[in-house]
PDB file of C-alpha atoms and ligand atoms in Angstrom:
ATOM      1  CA  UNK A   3       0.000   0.000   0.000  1.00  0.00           C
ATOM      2  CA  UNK A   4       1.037   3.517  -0.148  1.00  0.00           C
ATOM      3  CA  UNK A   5      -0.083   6.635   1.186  1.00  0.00           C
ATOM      4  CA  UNK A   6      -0.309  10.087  -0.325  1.00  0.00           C
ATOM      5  CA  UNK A   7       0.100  13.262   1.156  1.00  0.00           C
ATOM      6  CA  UNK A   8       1.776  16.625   2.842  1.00  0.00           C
ATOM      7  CA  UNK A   9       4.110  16.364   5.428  1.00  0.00           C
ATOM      8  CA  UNK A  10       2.211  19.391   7.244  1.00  0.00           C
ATOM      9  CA  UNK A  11      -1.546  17.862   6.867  1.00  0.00           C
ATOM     10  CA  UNK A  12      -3.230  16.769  10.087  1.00  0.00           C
ATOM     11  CA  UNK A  13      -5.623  14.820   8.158  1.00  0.00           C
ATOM     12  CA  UNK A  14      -2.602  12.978   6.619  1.00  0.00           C
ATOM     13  CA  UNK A  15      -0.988  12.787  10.039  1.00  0.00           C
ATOM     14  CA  UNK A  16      -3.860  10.791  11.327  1.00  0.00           C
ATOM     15  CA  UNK A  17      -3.140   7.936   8.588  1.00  0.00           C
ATOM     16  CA  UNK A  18       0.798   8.154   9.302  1.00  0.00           C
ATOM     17  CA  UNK A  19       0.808   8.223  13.231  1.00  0.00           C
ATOM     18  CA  UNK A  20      -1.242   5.056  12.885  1.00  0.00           C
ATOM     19  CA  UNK A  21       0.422   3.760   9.938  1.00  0.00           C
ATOM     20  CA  UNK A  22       3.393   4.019  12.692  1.00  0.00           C
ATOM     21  CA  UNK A  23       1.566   2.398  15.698  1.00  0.00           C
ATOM     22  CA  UNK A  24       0.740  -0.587  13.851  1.00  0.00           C
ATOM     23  CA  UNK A  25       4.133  -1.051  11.567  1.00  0.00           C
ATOM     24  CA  UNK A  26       2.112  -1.451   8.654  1.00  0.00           C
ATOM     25  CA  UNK A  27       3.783  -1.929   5.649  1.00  0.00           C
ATOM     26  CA  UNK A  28       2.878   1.062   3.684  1.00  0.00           C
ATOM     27  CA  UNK A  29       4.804   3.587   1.517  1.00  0.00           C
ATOM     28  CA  UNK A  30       4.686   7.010   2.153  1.00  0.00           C
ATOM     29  CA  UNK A  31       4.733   9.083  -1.025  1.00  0.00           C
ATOM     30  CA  UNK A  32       4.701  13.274  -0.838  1.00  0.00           C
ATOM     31  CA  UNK A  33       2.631  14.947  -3.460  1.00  0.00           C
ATOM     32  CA  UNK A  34       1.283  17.912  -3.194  1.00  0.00           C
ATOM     33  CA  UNK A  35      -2.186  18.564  -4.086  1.00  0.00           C
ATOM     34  CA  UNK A  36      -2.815  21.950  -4.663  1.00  0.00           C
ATOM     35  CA  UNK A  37      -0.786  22.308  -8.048  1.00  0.00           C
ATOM     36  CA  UNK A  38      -3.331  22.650 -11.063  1.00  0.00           C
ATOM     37  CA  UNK A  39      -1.592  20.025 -12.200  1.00  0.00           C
ATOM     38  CA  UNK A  40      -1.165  17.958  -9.315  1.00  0.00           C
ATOM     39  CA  UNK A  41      -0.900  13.788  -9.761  1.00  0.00           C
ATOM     40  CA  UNK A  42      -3.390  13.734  -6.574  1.00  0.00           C
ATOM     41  CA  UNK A  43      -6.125  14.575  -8.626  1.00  0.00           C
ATOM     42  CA  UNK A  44      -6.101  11.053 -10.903  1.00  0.00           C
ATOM     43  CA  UNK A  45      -6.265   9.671  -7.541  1.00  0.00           C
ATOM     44  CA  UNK A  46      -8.618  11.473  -5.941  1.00  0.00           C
ATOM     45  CA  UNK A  47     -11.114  14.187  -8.238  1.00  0.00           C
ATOM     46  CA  UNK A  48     -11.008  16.348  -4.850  1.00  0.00           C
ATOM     47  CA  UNK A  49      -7.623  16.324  -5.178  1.00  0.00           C
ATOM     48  CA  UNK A  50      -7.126  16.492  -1.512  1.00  0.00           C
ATOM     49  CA  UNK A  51      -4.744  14.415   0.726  1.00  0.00           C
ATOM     50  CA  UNK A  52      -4.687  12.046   2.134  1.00  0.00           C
ATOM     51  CA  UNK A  53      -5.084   9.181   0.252  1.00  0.00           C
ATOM     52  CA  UNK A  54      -4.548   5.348   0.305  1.00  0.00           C
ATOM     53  CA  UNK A  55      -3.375   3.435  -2.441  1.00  0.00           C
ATOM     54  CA  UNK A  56      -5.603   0.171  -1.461  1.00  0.00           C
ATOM     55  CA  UNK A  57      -4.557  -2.131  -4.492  1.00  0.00           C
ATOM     56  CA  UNK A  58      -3.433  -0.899  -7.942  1.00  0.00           C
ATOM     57  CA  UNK A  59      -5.397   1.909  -9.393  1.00  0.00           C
ATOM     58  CA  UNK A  60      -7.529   1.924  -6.114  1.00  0.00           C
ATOM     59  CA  UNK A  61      -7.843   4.511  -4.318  1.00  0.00           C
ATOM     60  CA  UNK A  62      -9.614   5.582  -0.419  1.00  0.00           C
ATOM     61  CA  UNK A  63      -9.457   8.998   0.128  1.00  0.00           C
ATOM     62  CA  UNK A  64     -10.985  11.241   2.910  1.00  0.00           C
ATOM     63  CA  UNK A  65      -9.200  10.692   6.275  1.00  0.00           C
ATOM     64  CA  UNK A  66     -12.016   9.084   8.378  1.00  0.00           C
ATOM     65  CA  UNK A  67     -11.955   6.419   5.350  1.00  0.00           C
ATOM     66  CA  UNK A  68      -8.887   6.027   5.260  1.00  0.00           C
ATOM     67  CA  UNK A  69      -8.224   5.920   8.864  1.00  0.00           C
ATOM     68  CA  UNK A  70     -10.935   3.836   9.124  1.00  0.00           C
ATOM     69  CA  UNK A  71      -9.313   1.349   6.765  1.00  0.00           C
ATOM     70  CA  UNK A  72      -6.124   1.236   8.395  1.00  0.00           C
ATOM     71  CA  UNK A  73      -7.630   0.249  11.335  1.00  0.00           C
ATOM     72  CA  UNK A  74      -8.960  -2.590  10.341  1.00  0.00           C
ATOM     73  CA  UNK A  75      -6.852  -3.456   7.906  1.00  0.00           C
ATOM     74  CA  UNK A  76      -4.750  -5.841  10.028  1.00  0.00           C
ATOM     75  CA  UNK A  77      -7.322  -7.212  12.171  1.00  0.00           C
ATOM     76  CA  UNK A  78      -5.615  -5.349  15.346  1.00  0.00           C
ATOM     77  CA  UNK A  79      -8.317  -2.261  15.424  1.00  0.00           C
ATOM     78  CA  UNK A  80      -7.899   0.471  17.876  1.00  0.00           C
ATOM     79  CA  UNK A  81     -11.490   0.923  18.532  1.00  0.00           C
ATOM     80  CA  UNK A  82     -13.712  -0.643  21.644  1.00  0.00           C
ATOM     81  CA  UNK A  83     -15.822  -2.873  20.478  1.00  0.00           C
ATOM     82  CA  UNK A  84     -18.072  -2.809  23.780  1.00  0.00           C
ATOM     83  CA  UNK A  85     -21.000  -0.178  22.559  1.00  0.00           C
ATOM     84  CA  UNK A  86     -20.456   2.857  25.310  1.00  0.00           C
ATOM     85  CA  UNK A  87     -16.626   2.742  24.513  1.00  0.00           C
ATOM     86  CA  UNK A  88     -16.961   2.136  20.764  1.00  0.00           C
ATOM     87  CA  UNK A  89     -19.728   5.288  20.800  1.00  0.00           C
ATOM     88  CA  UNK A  90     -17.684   7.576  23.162  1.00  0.00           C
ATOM     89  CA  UNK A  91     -14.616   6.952  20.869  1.00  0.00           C
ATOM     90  CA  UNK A  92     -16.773   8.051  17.822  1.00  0.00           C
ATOM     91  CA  UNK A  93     -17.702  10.986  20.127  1.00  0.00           C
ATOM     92  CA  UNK A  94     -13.855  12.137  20.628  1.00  0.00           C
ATOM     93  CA  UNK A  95     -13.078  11.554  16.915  1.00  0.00           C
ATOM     94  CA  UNK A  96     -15.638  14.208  15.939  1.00  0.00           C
ATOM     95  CA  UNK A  97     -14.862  16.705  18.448  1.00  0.00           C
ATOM     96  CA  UNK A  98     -10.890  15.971  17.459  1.00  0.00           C
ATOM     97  CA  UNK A  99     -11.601  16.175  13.564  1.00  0.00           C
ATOM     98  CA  UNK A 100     -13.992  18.958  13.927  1.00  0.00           C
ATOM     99  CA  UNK A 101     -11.033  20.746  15.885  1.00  0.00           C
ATOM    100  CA  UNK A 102      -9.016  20.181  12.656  1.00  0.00           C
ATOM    101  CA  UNK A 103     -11.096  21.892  10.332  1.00  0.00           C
ATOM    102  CA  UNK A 104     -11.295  24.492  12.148  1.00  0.00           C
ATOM    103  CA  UNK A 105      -7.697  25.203  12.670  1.00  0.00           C
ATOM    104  CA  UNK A 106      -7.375  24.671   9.235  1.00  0.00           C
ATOM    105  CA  UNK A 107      -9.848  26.945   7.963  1.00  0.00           C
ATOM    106  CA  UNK A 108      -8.504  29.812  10.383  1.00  0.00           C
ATOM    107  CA  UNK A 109      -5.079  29.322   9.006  1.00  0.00           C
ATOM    108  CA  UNK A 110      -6.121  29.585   5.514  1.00  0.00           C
ATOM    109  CA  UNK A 111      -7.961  32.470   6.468  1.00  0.00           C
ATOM    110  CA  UNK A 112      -4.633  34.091   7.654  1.00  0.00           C
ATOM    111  CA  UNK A 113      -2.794  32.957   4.411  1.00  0.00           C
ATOM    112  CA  UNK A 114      -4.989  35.399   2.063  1.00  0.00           C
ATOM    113  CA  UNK A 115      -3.884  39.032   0.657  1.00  0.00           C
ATOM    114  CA  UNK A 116      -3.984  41.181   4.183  1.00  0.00           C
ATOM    115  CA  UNK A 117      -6.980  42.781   2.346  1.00  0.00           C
ATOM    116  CA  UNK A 118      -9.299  39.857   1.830  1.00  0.00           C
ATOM    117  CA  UNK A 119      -8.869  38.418   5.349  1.00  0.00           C
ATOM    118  CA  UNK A 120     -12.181  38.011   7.472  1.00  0.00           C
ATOM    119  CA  UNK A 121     -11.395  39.161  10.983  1.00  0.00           C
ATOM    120  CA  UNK A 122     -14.580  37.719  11.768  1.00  0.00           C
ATOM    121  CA  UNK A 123     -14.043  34.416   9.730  1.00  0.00           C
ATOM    122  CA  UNK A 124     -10.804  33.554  11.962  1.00  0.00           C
ATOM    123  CA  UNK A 125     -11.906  34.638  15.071  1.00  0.00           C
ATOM    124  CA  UNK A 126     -15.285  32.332  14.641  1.00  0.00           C
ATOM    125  CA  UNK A 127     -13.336  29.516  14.142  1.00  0.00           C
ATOM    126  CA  UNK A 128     -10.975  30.039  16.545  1.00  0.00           C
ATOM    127  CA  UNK A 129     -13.610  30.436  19.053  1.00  0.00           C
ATOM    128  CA  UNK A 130     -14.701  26.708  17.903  1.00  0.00           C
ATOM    129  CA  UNK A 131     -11.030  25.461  18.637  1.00  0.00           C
ATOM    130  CA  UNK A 132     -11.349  27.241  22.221  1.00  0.00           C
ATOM    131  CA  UNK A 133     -14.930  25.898  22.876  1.00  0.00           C
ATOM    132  CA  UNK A 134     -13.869  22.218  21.721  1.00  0.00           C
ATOM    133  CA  UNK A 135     -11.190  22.272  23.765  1.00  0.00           C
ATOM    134  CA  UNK A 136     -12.865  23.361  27.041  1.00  0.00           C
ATOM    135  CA  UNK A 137     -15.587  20.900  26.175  1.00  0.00           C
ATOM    136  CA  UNK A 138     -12.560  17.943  25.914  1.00  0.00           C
ATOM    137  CA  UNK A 139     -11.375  19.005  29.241  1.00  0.00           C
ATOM    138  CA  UNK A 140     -15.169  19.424  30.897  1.00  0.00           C
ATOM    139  CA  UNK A 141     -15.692  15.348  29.396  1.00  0.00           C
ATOM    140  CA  UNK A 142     -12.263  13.807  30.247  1.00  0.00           C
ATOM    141  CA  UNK A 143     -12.512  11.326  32.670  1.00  0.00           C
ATOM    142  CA  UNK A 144      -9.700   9.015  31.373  1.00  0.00           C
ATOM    143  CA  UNK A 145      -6.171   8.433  32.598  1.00  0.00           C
ATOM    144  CA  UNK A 146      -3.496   7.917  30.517  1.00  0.00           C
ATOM    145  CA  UNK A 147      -5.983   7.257  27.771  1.00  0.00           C
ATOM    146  CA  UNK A 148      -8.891   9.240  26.767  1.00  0.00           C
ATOM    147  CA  UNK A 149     -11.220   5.921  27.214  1.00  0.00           C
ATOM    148  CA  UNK A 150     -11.492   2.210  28.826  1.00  0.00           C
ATOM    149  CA  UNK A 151      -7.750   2.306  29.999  1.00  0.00           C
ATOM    150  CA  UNK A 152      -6.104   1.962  26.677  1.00  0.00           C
ATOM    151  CA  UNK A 153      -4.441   3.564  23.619  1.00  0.00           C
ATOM    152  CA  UNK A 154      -7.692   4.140  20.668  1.00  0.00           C
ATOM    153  CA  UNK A 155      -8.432   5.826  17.712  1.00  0.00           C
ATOM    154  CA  UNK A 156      -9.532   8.630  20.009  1.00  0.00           C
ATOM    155  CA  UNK A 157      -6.326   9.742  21.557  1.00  0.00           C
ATOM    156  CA  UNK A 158      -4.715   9.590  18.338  1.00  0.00           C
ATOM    157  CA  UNK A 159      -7.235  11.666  16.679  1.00  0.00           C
ATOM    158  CA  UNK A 160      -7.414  14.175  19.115  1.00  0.00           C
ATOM    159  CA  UNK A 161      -4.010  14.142  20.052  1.00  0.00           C
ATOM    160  CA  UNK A 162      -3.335  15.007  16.326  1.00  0.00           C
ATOM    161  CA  UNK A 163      -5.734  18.001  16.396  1.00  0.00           C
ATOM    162  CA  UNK A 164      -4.495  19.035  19.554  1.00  0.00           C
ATOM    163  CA  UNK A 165      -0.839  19.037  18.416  1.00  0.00           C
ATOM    164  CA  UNK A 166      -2.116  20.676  14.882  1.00  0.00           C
ATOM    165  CA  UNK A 167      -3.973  23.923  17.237  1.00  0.00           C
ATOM    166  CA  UNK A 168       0.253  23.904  18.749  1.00  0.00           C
ATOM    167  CA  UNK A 169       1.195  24.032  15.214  1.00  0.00           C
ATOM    168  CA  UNK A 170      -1.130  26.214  13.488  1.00  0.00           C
ATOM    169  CA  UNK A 171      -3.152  27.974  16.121  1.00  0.00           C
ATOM    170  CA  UNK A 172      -0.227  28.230  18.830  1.00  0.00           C
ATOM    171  CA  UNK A 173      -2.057  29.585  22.107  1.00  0.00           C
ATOM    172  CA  UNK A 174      -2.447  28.712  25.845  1.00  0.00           C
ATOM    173  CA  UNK A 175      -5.007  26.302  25.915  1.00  0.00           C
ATOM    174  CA  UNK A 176      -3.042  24.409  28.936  1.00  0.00           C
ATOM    175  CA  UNK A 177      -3.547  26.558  31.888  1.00  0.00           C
ATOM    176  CA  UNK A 178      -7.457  26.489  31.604  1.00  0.00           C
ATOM    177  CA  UNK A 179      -7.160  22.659  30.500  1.00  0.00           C
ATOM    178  CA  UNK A 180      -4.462  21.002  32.636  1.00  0.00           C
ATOM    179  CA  UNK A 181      -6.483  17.159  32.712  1.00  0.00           C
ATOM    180  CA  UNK A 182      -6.240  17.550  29.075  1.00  0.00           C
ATOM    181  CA  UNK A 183      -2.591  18.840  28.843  1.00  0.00           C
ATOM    182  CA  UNK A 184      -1.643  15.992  31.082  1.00  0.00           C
ATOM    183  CA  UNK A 185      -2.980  13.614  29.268  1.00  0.00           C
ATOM    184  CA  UNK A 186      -2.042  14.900  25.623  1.00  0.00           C
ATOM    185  CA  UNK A 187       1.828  15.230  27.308  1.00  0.00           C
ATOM    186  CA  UNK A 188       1.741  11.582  27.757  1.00  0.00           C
ATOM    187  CA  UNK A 189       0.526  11.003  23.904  1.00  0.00           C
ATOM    188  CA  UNK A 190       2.503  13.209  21.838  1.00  0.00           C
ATOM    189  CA  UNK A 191       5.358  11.436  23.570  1.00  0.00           C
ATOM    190  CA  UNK A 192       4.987   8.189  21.851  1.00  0.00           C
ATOM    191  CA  UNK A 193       7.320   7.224  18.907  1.00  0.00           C
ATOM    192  CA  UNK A 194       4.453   7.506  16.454  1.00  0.00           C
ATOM    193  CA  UNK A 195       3.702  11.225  17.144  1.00  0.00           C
ATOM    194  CA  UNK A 196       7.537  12.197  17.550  1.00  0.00           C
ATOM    195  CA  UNK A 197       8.309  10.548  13.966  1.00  0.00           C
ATOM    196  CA  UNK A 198       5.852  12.526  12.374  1.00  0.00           C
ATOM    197  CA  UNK A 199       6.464  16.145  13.647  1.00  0.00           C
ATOM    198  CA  UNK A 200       5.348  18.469  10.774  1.00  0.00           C
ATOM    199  CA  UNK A 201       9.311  20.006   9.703  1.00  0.00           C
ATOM    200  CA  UNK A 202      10.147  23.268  11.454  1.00  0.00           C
ATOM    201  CA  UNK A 203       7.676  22.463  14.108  1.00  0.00           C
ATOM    202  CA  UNK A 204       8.932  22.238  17.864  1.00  0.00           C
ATOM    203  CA  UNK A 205       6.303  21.472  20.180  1.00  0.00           C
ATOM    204  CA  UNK A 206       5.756  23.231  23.378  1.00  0.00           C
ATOM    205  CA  UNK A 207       8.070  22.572  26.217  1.00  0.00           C
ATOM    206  CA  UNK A 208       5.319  20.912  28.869  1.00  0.00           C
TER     207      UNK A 208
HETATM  208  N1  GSH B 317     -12.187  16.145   4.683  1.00  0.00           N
HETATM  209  C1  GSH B 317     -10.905  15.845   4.113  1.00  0.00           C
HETATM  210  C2  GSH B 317     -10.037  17.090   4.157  1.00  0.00           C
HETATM  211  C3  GSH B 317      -8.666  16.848   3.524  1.00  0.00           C
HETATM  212  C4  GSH B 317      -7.968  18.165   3.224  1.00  0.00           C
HETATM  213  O1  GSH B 317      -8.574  19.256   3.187  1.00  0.00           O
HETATM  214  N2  GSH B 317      -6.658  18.067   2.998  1.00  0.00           N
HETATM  215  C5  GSH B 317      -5.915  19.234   2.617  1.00  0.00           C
HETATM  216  C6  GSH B 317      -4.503  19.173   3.190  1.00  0.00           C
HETATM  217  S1  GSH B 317      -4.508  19.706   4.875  1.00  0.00           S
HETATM  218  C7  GSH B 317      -5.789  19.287   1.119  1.00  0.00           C
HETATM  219  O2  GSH B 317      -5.434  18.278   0.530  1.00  0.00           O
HETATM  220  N3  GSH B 317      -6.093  20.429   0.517  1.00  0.00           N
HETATM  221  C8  GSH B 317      -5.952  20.605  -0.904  1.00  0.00           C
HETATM  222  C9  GSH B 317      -6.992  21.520  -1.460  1.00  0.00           C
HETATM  223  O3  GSH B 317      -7.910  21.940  -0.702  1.00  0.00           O
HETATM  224  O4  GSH B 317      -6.897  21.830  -2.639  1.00  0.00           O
HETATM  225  C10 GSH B 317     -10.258  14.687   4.859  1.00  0.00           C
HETATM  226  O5  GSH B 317     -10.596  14.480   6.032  1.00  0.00           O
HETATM  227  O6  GSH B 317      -9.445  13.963   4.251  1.00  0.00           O
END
């Protein structure tokens, strides 16, 4: 298999931090798709990353897909299968993915001519980082692990976002949210999240 995508994408750092965890045995191939040109888009017509190279000339794209495929993939899944812990996982995969749009679509917002920013545009979804994150600290009642006493698809999805907001959105979310900082201290230091640093990016000092 290979997988497609930026070295900066959370979306694509989802795939590759568990790409990592498991040791599966797929290829990671840059390419960039926001060229005109770009070979993404005979892969995928959104031409977005990231995306999966299943078999040849298939392709998964979208990261919950692809994610989702990965983790099942080897018959060693990440997610509970008891129904509260398979649902609550669900629950902190949207509130980590919705995290990552929103950091994403504030930064773009930032990356336009000085004249066609929104003020308003970032600041609204900034506020949604700032309210998902107080709503993650409000709900943890984990340990180490976000749920049932183990490493799952929701501490690596939301420790991704998290680590994205440090990236993209750098601001002191810690001091208002120290269950959550605890806890995301203890998952960005695993081997799968250090290998995978976006380049250039040092994380906070914790
Ligand atoms: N909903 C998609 C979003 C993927 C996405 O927006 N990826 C960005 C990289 S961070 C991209 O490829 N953007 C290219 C473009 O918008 O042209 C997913 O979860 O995979």
């Amino acid at each position: 298999m290979k997988l497609y995508g930026s070295l900066t994408s959370p979306y694509v750092r989802k795939a590759r931090v568990l790409i990592h965890e498991k040791q599966l045995p797929v290829e990671f191939v840059v390419e960039d798709p926001w060229t005109e040109d770009s070979p993404i888009i005979a892969k995928n017509p959104l031409s977005k990353v990231p995306v999966l190279e299943i078999a040849p000339e298939q392709y998964y794209f979208e990261s919950s897909l692809v994610v989702h495929f990965l983790d099942h993939v080897d018959g060693k899944s990440l997610t509970p299968t008891d129904p509260q812990n398979y649902w609550q996982a669900q629950w902190w995969q949207a509130l980590g993915n919705g995290i990552i749009d929103a950091a994403i679509h504030r930064i773009f917002e930032t990356r336009r001519p000085p004249e066609h920013q929104l003020a308003d545009h970032m600041e609204r979804e900034a506020k949604r980082v700032r309210r998902a994150i107080a709503l993650a600290e409000k709900s943890f009642a984990g340990d180490e692990y976000l749920l049932a006493s183990r490493y799952t698809l929701a501490d690596l999805v939301l420790g991704v976002a998290l680590q994205y907001v440090d990236f993209r959105y750098p601001h002191e979310w810690r001091a208002d949210s120290p269950k959550l900082a605890a806890w995301h201290a203890g998952i960005v230091a695993r081997p799968a999240f250090q290998d995978t640093l976006p380049p250039g990016f040092v994380p906070p000092q914790t």
